[in-house]
Coordinates of C-alpha atoms in Angstrom, one line a residue:
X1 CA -1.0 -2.6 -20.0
X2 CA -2.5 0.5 -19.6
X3 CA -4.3 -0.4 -16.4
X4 CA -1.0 -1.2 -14.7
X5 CA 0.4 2.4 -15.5
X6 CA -2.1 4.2 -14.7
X7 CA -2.6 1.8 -11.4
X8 CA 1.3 2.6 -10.9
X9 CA 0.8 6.4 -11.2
X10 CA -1.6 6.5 -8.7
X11 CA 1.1 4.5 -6.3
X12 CA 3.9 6.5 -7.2
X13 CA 1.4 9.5 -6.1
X14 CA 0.8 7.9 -2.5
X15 CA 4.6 7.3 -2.5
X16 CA 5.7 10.9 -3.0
X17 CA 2.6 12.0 -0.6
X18 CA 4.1 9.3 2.1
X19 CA 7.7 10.9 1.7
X20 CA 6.3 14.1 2.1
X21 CA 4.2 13.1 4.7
X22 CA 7.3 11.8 7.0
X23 CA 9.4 14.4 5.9
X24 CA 7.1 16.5 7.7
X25 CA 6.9 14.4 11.1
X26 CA 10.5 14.0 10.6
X27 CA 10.7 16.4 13.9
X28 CA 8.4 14.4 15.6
X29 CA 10.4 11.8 15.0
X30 CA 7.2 9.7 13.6
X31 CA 7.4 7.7 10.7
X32 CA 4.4 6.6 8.7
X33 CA 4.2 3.5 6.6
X34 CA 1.2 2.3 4.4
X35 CA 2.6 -0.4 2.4
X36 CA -1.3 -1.9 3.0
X37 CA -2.6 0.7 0.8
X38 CA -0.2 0.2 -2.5
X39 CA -2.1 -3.3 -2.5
X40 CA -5.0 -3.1 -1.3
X41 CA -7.1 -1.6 -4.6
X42 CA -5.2 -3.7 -6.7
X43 CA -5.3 -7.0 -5.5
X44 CA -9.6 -6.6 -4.8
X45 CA -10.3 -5.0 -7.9
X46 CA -7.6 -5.6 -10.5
X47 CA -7.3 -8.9 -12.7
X48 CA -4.0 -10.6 -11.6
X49 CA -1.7 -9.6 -14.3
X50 CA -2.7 -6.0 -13.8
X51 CA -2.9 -5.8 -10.1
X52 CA 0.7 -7.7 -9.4
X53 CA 2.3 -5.6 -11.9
X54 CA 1.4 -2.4 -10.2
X55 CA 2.1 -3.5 -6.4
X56 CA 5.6 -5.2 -7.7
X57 CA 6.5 -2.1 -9.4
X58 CA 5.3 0.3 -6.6
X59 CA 7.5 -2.1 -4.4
X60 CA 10.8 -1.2 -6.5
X61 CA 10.2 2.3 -6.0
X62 CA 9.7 1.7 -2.0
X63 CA 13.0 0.0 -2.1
X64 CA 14.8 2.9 -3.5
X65 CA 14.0 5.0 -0.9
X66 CA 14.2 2.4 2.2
X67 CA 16.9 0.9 3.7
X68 CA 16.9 -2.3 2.7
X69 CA 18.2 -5.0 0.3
X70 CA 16.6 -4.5 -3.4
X71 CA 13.1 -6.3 -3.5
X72 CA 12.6 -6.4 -0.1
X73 CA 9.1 -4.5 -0.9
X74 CA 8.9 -6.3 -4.1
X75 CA 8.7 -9.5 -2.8
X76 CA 6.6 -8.9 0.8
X77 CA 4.0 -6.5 -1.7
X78 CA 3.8 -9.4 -4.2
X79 CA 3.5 -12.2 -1.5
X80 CA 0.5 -10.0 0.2
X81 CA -1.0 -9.6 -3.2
X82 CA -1.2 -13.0 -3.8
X83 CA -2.6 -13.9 -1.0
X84 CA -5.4 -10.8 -0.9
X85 CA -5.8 -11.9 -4.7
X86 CA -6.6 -15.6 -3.7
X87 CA -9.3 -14.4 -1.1
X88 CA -11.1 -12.1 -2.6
X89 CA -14.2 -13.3 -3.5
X90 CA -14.7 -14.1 0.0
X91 CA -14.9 -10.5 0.8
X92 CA -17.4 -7.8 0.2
X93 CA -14.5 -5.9 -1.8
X94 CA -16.8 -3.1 -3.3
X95 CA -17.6 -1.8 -0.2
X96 CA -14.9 0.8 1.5
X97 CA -15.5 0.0 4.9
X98 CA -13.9 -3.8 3.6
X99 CA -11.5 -2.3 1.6
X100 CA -9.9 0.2 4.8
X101 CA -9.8 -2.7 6.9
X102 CA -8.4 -4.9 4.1
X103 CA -5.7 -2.3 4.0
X104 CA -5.4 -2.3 7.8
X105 CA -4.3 -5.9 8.2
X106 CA -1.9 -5.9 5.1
X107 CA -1.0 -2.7 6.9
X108 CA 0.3 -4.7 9.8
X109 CA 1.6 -7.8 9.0
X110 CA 3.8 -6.1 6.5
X111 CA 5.3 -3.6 9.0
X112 CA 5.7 -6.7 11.3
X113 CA 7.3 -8.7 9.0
X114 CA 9.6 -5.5 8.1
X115 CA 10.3 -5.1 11.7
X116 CA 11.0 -8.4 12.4
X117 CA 13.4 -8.7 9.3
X118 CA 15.6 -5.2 10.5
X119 CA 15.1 -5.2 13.9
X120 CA 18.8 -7.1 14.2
X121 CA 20.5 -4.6 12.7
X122 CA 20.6 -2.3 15.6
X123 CA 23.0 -2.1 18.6
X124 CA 20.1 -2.4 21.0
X125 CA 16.8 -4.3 19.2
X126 CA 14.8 -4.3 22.3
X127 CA 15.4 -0.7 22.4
X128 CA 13.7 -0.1 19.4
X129 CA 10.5 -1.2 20.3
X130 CA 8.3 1.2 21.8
X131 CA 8.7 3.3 19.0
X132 CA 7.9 0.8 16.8
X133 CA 4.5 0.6 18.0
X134 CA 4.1 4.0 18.5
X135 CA 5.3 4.2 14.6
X136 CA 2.4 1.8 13.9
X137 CA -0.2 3.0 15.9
X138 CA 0.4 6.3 14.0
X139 CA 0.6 4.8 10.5
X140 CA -2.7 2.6 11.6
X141 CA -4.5 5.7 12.0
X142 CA -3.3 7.4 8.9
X143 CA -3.9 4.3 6.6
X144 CA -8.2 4.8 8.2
X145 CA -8.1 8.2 7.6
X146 CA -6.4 8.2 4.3
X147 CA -7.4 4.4 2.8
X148 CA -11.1 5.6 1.3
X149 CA -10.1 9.0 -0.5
X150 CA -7.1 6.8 -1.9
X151 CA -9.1 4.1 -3.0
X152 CA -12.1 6.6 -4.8
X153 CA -8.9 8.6 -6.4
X154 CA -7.4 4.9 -7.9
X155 CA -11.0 4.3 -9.2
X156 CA -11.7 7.7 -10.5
X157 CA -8.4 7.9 -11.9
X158 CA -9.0 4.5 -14.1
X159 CA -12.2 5.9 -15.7
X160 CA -11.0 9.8 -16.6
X161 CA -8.2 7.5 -18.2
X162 CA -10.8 5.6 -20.0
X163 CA -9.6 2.3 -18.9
X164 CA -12.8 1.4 -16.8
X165 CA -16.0 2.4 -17.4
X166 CA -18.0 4.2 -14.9
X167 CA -20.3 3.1 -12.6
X168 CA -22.6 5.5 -12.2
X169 CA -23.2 6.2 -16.1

């Protein structure tokens, strides 16, 4: 149990970084979304239980603050960890260079798939689309630059808690 919390700290962190991050580019009128990197540590590194727990909780809190029906992020995070989860081992998940583009392609099929799933609500969805990709190309971009000091912050964060060992001792 503790290596959910502690998991879910560190994802409330990038959350309130993220909302910060936007709030800032609000002007811009840029928005940034990394719903790659709330599963991408967890479903390479963590057992199951652990790993799902976090993202599906992370995905609550990204509902809160989005508009769209409760456990919309629940549900695409918890689908996306399954099926990272399921191909793990086929992946060279300790290295970082995997892990960012790992992140990448969670990255967009998520935004697609929210995209997809709101575009309908506006007056003019064809309208919408340019900044949409501009939006991703952005958050793409971020997710690289951000993705390997997030992950070696989730890491570090689970040994100083004492709930994994370290590597390097």
């Amino acid at each position: 149990m503790r290596r959910t919390l502690v998991t879910f700290f560190t994802l409330l962190l990038l959350w309130v970084l993220l909302a910060e991050v936007n709030h800032g580019l609000g002007p811009a009128h840029v928005y940034l979304f990394a719903g790659g990197l709330f599963i991408t540590y967890a479903a390479l590194v963590l057992p199951l239980r652990d790993g799902i727990a976090a993202v599906m909780l992370a995905g609550l809190v990204c509902d809160a603050s989005a508009p769209v029906r409760v456990g919309t992020h629940l549900l695409l995070f918890a689908a996306a960890h399954a099926v990272v989860f399921n191909i793990r081992d086929r992946l060279p998940r300790d290295e970082t260079v995997a892990r960012v583009i790992v992140a990448l392609l969670l990255n967009l099929g998520l935004f697609l798939a929210l995209s997809f799933a709101l575009i309908g609500r506006g007056p003019a969805p064809g309208a919408v689309w340019p900044r949409l990709i501009l939006d991703l190309v952005c958050s793409q971009v971020f997710i690289a630059l951000v993705a390997p000091w997030f992950f070696a912050l989730q890491a570090r964060v689970l040994v100083v808690t004492r709930v994994e060992r370290d590597p390097l001792a």
